[in-house]
mmCIF file of C-alpha atoms in Angstrom:
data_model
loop_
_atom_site.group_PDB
_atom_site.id
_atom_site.type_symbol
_atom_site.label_atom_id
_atom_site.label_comp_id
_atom_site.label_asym_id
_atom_site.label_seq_id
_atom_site.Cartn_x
_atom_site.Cartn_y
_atom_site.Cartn_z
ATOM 1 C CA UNK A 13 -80.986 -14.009 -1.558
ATOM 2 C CA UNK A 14 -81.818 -17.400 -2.399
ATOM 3 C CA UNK A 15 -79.131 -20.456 -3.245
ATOM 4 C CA UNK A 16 -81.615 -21.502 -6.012
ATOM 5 C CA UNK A 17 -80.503 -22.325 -8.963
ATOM 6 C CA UNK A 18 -82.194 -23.198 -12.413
ATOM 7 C CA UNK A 19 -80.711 -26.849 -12.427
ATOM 8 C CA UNK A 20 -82.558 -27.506 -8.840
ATOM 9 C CA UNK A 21 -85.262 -30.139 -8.898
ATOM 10 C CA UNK A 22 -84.282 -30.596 -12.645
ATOM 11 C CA UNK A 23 -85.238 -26.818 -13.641
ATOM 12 C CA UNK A 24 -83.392 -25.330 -16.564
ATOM 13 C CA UNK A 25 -83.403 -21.785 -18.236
ATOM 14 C CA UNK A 26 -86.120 -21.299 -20.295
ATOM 15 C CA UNK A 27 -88.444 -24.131 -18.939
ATOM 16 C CA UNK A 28 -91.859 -23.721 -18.708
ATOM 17 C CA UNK A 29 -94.057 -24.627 -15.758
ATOM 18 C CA UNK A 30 -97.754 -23.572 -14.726
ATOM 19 C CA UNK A 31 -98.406 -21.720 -10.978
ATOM 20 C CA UNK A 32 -101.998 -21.578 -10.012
ATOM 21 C CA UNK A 33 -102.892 -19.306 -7.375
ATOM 22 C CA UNK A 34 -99.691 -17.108 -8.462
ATOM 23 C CA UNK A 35 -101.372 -13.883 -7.318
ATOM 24 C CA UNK A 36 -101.253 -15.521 -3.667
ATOM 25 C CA UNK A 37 -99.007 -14.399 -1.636
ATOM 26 C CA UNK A 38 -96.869 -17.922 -1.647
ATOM 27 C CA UNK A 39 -97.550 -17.570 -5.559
ATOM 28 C CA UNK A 40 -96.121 -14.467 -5.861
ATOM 29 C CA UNK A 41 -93.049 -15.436 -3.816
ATOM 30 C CA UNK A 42 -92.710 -18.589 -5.868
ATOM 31 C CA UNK A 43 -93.126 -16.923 -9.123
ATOM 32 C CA UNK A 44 -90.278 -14.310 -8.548
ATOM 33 C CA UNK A 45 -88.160 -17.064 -7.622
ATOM 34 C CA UNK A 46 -88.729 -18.791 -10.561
ATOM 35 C CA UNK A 47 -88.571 -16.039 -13.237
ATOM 36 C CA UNK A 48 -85.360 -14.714 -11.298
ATOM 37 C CA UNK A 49 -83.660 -18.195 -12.433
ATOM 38 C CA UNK A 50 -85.083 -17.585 -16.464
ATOM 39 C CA UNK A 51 -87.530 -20.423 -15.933
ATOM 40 C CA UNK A 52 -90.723 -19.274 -18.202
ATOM 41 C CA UNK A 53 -94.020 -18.996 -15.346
ATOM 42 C CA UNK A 54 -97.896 -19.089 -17.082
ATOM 43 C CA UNK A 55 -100.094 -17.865 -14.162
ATOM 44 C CA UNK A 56 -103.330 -18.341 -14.734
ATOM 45 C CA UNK A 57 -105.483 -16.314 -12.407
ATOM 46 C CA UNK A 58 -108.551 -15.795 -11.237
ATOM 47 C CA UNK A 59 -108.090 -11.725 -11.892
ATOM 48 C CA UNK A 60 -107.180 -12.432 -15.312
ATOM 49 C CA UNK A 61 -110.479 -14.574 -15.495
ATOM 50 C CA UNK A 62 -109.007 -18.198 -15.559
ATOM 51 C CA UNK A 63 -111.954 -20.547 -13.933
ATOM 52 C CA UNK A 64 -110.142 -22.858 -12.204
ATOM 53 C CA UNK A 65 -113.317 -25.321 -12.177
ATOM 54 C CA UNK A 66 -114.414 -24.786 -15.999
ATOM 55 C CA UNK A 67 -111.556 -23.809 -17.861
ATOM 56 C CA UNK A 68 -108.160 -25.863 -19.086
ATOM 57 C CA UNK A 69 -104.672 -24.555 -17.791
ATOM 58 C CA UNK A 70 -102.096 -23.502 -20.471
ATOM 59 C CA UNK A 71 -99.830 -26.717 -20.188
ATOM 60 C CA UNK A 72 -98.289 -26.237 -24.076
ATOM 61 C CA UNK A 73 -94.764 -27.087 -23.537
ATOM 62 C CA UNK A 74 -94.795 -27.261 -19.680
ATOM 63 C CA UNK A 75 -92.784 -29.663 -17.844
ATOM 64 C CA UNK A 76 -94.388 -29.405 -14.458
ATOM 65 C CA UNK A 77 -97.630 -27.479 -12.193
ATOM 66 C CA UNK A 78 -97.164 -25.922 -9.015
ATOM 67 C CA UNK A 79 -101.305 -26.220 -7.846
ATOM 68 C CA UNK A 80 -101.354 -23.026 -5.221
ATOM 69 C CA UNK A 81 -104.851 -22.221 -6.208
ATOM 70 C CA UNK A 82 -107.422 -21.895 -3.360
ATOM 71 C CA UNK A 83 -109.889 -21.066 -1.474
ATOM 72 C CA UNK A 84 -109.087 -20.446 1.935
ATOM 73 C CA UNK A 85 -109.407 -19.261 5.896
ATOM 74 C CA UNK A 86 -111.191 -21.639 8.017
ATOM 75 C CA UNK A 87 -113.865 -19.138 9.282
ATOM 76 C CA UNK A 88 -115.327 -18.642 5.684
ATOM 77 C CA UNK A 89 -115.286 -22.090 5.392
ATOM 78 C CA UNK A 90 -117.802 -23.319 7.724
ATOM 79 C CA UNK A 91 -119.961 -21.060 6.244
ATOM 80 C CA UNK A 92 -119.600 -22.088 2.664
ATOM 81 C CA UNK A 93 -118.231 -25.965 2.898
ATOM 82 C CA UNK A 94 -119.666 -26.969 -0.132
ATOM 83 C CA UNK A 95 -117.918 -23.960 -2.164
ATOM 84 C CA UNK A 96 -114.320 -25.557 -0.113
ATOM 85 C CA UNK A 97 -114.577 -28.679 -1.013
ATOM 86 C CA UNK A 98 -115.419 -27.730 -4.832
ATOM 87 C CA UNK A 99 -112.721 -25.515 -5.048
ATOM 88 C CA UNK A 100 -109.876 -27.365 -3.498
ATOM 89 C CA UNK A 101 -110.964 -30.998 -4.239
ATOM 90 C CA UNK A 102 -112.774 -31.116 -7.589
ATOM 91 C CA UNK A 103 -110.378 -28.004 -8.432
ATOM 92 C CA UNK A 104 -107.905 -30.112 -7.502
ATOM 93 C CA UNK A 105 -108.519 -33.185 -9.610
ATOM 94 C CA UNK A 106 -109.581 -31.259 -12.308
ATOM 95 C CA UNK A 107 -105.842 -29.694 -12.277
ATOM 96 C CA UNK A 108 -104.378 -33.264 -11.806
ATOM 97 C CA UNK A 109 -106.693 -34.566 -14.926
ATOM 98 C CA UNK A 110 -105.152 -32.276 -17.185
ATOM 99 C CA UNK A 111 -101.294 -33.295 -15.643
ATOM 100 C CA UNK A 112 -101.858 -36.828 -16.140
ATOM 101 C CA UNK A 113 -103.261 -35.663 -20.443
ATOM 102 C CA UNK A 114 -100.560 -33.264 -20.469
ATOM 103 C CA UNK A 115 -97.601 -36.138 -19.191
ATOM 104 C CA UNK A 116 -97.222 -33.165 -16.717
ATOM 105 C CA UNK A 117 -95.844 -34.001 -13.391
ATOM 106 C CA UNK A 118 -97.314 -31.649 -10.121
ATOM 107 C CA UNK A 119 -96.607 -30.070 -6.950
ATOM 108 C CA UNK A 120 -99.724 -29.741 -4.169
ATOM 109 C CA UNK A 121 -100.114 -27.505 -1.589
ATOM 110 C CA UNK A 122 -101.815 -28.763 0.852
ATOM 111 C CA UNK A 123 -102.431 -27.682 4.612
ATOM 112 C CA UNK A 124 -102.012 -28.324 8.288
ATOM 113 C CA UNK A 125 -104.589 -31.345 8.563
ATOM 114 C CA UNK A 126 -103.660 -32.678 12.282
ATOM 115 C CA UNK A 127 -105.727 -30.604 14.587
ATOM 116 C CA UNK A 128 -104.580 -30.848 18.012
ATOM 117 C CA UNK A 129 -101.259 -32.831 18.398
ATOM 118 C CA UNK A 130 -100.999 -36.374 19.632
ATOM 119 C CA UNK A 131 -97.156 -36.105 19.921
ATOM 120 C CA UNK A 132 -94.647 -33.610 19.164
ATOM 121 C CA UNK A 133 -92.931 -33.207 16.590
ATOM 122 C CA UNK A 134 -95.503 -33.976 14.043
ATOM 123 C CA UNK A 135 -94.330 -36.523 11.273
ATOM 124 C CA UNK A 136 -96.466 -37.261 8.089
ATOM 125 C CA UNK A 137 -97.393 -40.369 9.780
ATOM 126 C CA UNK A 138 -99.435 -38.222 12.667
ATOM 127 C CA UNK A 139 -102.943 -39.211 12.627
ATOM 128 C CA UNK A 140 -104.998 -36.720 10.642
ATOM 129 C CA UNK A 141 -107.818 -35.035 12.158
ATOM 130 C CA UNK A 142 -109.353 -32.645 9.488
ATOM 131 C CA UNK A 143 -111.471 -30.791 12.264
ATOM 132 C CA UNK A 144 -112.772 -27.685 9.661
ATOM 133 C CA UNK A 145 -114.290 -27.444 5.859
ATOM 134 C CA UNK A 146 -111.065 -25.957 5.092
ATOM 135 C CA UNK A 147 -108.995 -29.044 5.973
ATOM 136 C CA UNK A 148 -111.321 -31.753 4.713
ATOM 137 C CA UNK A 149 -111.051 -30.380 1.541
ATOM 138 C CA UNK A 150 -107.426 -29.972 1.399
ATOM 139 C CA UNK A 151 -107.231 -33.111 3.006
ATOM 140 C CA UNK A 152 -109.481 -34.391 0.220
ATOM 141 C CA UNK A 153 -107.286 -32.977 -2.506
ATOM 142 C CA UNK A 154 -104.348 -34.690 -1.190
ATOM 143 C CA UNK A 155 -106.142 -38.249 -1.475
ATOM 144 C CA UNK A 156 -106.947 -37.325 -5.119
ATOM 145 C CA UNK A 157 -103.173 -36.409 -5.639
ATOM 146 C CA UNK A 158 -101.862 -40.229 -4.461
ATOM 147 C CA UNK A 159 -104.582 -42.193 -6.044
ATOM 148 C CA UNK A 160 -103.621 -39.871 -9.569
ATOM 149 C CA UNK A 161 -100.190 -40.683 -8.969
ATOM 150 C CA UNK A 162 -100.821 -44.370 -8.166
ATOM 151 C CA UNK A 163 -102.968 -45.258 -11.108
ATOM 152 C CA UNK A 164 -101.560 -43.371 -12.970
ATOM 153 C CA UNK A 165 -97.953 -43.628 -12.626
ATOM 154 C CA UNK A 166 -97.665 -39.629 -12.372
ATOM 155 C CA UNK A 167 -95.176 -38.078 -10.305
ATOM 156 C CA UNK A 168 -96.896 -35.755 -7.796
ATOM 157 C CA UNK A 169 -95.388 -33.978 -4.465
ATOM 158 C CA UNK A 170 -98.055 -32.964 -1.906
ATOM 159 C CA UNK A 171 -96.638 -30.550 0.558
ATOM 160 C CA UNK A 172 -98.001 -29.894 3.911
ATOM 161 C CA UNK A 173 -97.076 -26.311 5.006
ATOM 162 C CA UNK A 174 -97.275 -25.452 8.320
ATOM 163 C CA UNK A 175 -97.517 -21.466 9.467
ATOM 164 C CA UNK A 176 -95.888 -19.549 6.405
ATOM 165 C CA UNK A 177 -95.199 -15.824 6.640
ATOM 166 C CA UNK A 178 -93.435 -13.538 5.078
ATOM 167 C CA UNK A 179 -93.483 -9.437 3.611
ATOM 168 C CA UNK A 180 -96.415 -9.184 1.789
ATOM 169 C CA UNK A 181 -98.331 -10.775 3.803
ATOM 170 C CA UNK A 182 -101.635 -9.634 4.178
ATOM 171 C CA UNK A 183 -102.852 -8.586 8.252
ATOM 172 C CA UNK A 184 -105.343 -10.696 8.814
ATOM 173 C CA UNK A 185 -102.469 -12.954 9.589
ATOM 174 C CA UNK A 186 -101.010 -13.352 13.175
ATOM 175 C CA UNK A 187 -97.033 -12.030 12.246
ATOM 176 C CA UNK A 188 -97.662 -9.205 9.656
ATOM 177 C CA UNK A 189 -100.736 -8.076 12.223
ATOM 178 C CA UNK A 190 -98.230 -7.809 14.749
ATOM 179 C CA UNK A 191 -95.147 -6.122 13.159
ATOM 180 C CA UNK A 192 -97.846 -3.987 12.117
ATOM 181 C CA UNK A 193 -98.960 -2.739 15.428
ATOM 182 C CA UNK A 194 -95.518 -2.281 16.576
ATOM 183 C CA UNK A 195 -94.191 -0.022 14.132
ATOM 184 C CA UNK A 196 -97.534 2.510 14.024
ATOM 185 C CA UNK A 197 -96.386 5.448 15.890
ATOM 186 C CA UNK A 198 -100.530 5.743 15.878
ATOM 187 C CA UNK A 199 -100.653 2.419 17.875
ATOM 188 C CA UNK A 200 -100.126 3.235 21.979
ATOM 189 C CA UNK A 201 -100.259 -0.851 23.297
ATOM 190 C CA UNK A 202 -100.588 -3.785 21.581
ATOM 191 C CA UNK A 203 -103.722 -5.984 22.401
ATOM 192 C CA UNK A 204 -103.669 -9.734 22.138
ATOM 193 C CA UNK A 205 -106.618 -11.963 22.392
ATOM 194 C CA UNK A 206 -103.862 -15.109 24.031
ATOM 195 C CA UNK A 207 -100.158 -15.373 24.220
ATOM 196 C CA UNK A 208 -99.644 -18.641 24.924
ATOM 197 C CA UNK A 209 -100.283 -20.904 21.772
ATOM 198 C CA UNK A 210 -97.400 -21.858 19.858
ATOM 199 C CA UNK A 211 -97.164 -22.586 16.266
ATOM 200 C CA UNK A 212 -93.870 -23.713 13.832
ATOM 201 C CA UNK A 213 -93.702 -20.359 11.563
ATOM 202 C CA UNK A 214 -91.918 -20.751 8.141
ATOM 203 C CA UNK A 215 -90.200 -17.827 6.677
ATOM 204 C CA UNK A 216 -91.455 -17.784 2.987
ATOM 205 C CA UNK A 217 -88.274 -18.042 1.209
ATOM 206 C CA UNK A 218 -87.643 -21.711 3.205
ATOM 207 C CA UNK A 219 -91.297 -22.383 1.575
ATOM 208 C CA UNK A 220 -90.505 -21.636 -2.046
ATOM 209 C CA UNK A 221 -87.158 -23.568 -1.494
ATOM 210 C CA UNK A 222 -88.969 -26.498 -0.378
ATOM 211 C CA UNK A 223 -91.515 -26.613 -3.249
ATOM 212 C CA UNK A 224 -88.311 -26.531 -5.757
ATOM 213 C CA UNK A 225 -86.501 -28.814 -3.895
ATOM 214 C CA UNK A 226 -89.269 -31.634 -4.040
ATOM 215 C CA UNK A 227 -90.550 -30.734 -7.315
ATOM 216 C CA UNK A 228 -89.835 -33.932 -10.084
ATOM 217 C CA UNK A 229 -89.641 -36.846 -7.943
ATOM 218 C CA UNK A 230 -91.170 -40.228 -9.208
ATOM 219 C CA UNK A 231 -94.371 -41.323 -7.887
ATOM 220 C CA UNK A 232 -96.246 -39.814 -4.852
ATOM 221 C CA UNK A 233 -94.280 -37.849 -2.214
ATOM 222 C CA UNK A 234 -95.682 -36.457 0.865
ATOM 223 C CA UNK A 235 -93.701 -33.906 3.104
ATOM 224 C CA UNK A 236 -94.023 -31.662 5.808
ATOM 225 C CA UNK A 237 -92.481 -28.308 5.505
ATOM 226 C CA UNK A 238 -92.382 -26.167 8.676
ATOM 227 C CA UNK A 239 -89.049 -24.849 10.456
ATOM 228 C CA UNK A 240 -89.218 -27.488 12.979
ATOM 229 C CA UNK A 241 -89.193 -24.918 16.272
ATOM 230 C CA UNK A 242 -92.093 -24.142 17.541
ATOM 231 C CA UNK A 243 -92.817 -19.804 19.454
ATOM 232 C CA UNK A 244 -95.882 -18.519 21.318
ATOM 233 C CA UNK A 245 -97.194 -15.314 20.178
ATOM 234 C CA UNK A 246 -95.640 -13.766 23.089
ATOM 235 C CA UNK A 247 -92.210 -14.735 21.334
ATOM 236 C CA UNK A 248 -93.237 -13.263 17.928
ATOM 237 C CA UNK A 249 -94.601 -9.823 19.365
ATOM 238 C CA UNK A 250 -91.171 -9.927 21.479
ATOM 239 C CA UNK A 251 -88.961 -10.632 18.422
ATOM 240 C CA UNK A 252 -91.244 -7.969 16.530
ATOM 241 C CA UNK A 253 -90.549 -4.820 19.087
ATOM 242 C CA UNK A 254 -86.524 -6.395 19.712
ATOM 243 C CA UNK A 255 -86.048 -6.451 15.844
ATOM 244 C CA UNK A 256 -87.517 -2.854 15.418
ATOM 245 C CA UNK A 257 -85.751 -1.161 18.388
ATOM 246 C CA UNK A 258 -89.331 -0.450 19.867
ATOM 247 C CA UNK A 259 -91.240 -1.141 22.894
ATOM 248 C CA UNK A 260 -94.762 -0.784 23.878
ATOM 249 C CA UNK A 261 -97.360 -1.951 26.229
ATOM 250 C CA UNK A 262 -98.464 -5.196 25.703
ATOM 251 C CA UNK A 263 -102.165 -6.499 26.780
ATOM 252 C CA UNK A 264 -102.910 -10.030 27.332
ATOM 253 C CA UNK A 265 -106.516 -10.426 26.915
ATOM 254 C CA UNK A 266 -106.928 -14.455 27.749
ATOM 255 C CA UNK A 267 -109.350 -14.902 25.424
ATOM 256 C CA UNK A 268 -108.875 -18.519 24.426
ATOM 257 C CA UNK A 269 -110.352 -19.462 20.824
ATOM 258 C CA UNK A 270 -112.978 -22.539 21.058
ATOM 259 C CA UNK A 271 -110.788 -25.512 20.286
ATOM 260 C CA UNK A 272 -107.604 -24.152 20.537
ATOM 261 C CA UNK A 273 -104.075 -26.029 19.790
ATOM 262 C CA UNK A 274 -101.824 -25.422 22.219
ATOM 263 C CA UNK A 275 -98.579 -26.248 20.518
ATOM 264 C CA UNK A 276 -97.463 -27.275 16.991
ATOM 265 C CA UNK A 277 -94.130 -28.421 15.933
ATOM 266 C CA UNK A 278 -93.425 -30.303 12.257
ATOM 267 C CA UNK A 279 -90.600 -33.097 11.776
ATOM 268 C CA UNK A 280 -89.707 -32.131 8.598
ATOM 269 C CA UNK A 281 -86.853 -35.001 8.278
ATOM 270 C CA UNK A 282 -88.298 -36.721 5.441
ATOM 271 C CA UNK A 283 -87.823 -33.850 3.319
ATOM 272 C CA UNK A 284 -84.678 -33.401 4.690
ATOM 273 C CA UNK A 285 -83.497 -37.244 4.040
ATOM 274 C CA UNK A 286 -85.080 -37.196 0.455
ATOM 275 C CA UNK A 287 -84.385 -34.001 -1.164
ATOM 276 C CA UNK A 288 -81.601 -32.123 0.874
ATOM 277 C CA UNK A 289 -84.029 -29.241 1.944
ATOM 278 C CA UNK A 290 -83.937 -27.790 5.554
ATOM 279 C CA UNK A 291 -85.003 -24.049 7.038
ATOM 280 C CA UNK A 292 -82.771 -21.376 6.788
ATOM 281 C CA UNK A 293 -84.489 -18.397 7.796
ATOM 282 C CA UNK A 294 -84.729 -18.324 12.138
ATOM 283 C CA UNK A 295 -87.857 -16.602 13.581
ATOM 284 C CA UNK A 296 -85.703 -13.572 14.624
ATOM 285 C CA UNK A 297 -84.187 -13.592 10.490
ATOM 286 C CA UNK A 298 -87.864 -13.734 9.001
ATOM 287 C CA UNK A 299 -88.914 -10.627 10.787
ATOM 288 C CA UNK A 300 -85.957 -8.464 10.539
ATOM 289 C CA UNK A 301 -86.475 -9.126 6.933
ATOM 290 C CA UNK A 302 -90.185 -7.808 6.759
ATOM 291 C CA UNK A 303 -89.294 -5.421 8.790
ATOM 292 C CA UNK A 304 -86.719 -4.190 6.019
ATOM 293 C CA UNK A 305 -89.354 -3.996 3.515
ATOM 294 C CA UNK A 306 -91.407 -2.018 5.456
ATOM 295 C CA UNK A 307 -88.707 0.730 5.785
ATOM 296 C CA UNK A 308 -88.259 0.955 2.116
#
């Protein structure tokens, strides 16, 4: 369970605040949270046919927006860069327009927007090098969340999150993909395309903490929010089959991606220094806990 509590970040019972992109899986994490604590969630959705370009978000009586809304996965978005950077920059300062009318402060979600690392661990003053559609137009975003909260003297939090998983997840990410495999009696051996990159994976719950912990800060904030430790895939799949008492045959297939980053790691002590937020949830922790709610 989580050591939130209404009063964090200035929430309190029966508040109202906005989450866009609260059918997402971060969303939906984030909007149990919040409801759990008897803060009051609208969550306009693209299911319930809210138009996150044409139409306005229900901000009657709403104290603050958490902006998850997105489109995303960097294949789709070399194909269709101009839908991207619509999306998550126009959709973006269309959402921060109606803060700054509404005297509503915000919360971003933003992205990884470093490419490969210069130096590790990665603080927010690592060059940026937005090297897909997807990341120029989160990166784009972002600019249109400081230059709101400059001239306009709003207080807006973008958050950079680094690998986030979680249960609930859907496959086509790397860690529910994997658990996946190792607990189908139908799967024999595991294939894997490469074992060696390494990424910082965030265990969702440390996400939604972080996005409460920064919410309501004056001016613009910028954070990065990863668990600071960086594993290869070869330690995820081995945490997978050690959490789940199972072991199978494991196939490295050395197929390296075309620009592949060998190794992230985020310094996350900014956050840390300014709002008292750190990772709780170890690599090991975060998949024994999806694997629990994939026994019930």
């Amino acid at each position: 369970m989580s050591d939130f509590s209404p009063q964090q970040g200035g929430l309190a019972v029966g508040d109202r605040v906005v989450v866009t992109g609260a059918s997402g899986f971060l969303g939906r994490h984030l909007v149990g949270r919040l409801r759990a604590a008897g803060v009051e969630v609208a969550t306009p959705s693209r299911g319930e046919g809210f138009d996150l370009l044409n139409d306005q978000l229900p901000l009657d009586g709403a104290t603050h927006v958490f902006h998850l809304a997105a489109e995303t996965g960097v294949p789709d978005s070399w194909q269709d860069p101009a839908r991207f950077h619509l999306v998550n920059t126009h959709g973006t300062v269309r959402v921060l327009d109606q803060c700054r009318r509404a005297g509503c402060a915000m919360t971003y979600v933003g992205a990884y927007i470093y490419g490969v690392p210069q130096h590790l661990p990665i603080d927010e003053t690592h060059p940026v090098n937005a090297n897909n559609p997807y990341a120029y137009s989160k990166w784009m975003g972002e600019q249109a969340c400081e230059w709101y909260a400059d001239m306009y003297s709003m207080g807006v939090t973008a958050i950079r999150l680094f690998n986030t998983y979680g249960p609930g997840q859907s496959n086509r990410f790397l860690i529910p993909r994997i658990v996946e495999q190792v607990i189908d009696p139908t799967v024999e051996r595991i294939e894997l395309m490469d074992l060696a990159p390494r990424r910082d994976y965030l265990y969702v719950d440390d996400a939604v903490d972080a996005l409460l912990a920064a919410r309501g800060l004056p001016g613009y904030r910028l954070y990065n929010v990863g668990s600071g430790v960086s594993h290869s895939i070869s330690d995820v799949l081995e945490s997978a089959m050690r959490q789940a008492g199972i072991r199978k045959e494991v196939v490295d297939l050395q197929q390296v991606r075309p620009n592949e980053i060998p190794d992230v790691r985020a310094d996350c002590s900014r956050i840390g220094r300014e709002c008292g937020w750190r990772p709780r949830f170890s690599l090991d922790e975060g998949i024994e806990r999806m694997l629990e709610e994939v026994r019930k």
